[in-house]
Structure formats: C-alpha cells, structure tokens
Amino acid sequence: HRMKVHPVAISGLNRFICLSCSQPCDNKTALNEHMFLEHGVVTQFLCDICGNTFSSAHNLKLHKLLHLEVKPHSCSTCNKTFPLRHQLRRHQEVHSGEQKYVCDDCGQKYS
C-alpha cells in the first residue's frame, strides 16, 4: 500500500542498513556484499537463486519454496494456491472483508 499510494514519502529511504556502520544499501544482495567486504561477515544460509540470507537452514528451506512452482495450499473460496500456509491465511483475509491494517501516513485501512 505505502509504495503505491505514498511513493514520495519513502522513496529516499534505504531499507537495508548495515547494523555495524549504518551504511545504507540499495538491496539485500548489496548489503550482504558490503558486510562481507567491509566487516568480514559471512552469512551461513544463502539462497543460491536470489541472494537472500537467512539465520537458519529451516528459514532458507521455507524461502526456497517461494521459488518453486509447488503451491500445496489452496484457498477454498477462489482456489488460488500458495507455497506457504501463512500466505494462504493472509490471502483469506481479503475474502473476509476485514481491513485490519492501517496506513501510518494517511490512516486508510486495507487488508
């Protein structure tokens, strides 16, 4: 919602900031490269497809499901499928009509 409705408000912000030296980076891959080159930090669990890093093998395994076409969790209302159960639960909120999220910038509610 925020990127679509309020792009100017956050366009100058970097979401990926080095926790060691506060260096802003454009993306996760750039941050990982910075951490390695500047601080010698090697992340243990790296996705070989997109470069994202994870703190555990379990989280990497769950993430890799997103790259696969396997989507075992199906919405009983519209039959849309998802690789992870929590994605299905989040999607099902759309069908309930409940708008439990509120934009911090304008107060608009959305699901």
mmCIF file with all atom_site columns, C-alpha atoms in Angstrom, residues 42-48 51-61:
data_model
loop_
_atom_site.group_PDB
_atom_site.id
_atom_site.type_symbol
_atom_site.label_atom_id
_atom_site.label_alt_id
_atom_site.label_comp_id
_atom_site.label_asym_id
_atom_site.label_entity_id
_atom_site.label_seq_id
_atom_site.pdbx_PDB_ins_code
_atom_site.Cartn_x
_atom_site.Cartn_y
_atom_site.Cartn_z
_atom_site.occupancy
_atom_site.B_iso_or_equiv
_atom_site.pdbx_formal_charge
_atom_site.auth_seq_id
_atom_site.auth_comp_id
_atom_site.auth_asym_id
_atom_site.auth_atom_id
_atom_site.pdbx_PDB_model_num
ATOM 1  C CA . VAL A 1 42 ? 29.834 -14.381 6.080  1.00 0.00 ? 42 VAL A CA 1
ATOM 2  C CA . THR A 1 43 ? 26.182 -15.337 6.241  1.00 0.00 ? 43 THR A CA 1
ATOM 3  C CA . GLN A 1 44 ? 25.718 -19.061 6.717  1.00 0.00 ? 44 GLN A CA 1
ATOM 4  C CA . PHE A 1 45 ? 22.451 -19.646 4.887  1.00 0.00 ? 45 PHE A CA 1
ATOM 5  C CA . LEU A 1 46 ? 22.402 -18.039 1.447  1.00 0.00 ? 46 LEU A CA 1
ATOM 6  C CA . CYS A 1 47 ? 19.732 -18.607 -1.210 1.00 0.00 ? 47 CYS A CA 1
ATOM 7  C CA . ASP A 1 48 ? 21.611 -19.550 -4.376 1.00 0.00 ? 48 ASP A CA 1
ATOM 8  C CA . GLY A 1 51 ? 20.965 -13.981 -2.833 1.00 0.00 ? 51 GLY A CA 1
ATOM 9  C CA . ASN A 1 52 ? 18.783 -13.540 0.261  1.00 0.00 ? 52 ASN A CA 1
ATOM 10 C CA . THR A 1 53 ? 20.340 -14.730 3.503  1.00 0.00 ? 53 THR A CA 1
ATOM 11 C CA . PHE A 1 54 ? 18.786 -16.476 6.472  1.00 0.00 ? 54 PHE A CA 1
ATOM 12 C CA . SER A 1 55 ? 19.683 -17.122 10.077 1.00 0.00 ? 55 SER A CA 1
ATOM 13 C CA . SER A 1 56 ? 18.735 -20.795 9.914  1.00 0.00 ? 56 SER A CA 1
ATOM 14 C CA . ALA A 1 57 ? 18.585 -23.673 7.466  1.00 0.00 ? 57 ALA A CA 1
ATOM 15 C CA . HIS A 1 58 ? 14.874 -24.015 8.220  1.00 0.00 ? 58 HIS A CA 1
ATOM 16 C CA . ASN A 1 59 ? 14.140 -20.428 7.167  1.00 0.00 ? 59 ASN A CA 1
ATOM 17 C CA . LEU A 1 60 ? 16.164 -20.911 3.976  1.00 0.00 ? 60 LEU A CA 1
ATOM 18 C CA . LYS A 1 61 ? 14.202 -24.084 3.204  1.00 0.00 ? 61 LYS A CA 1
#
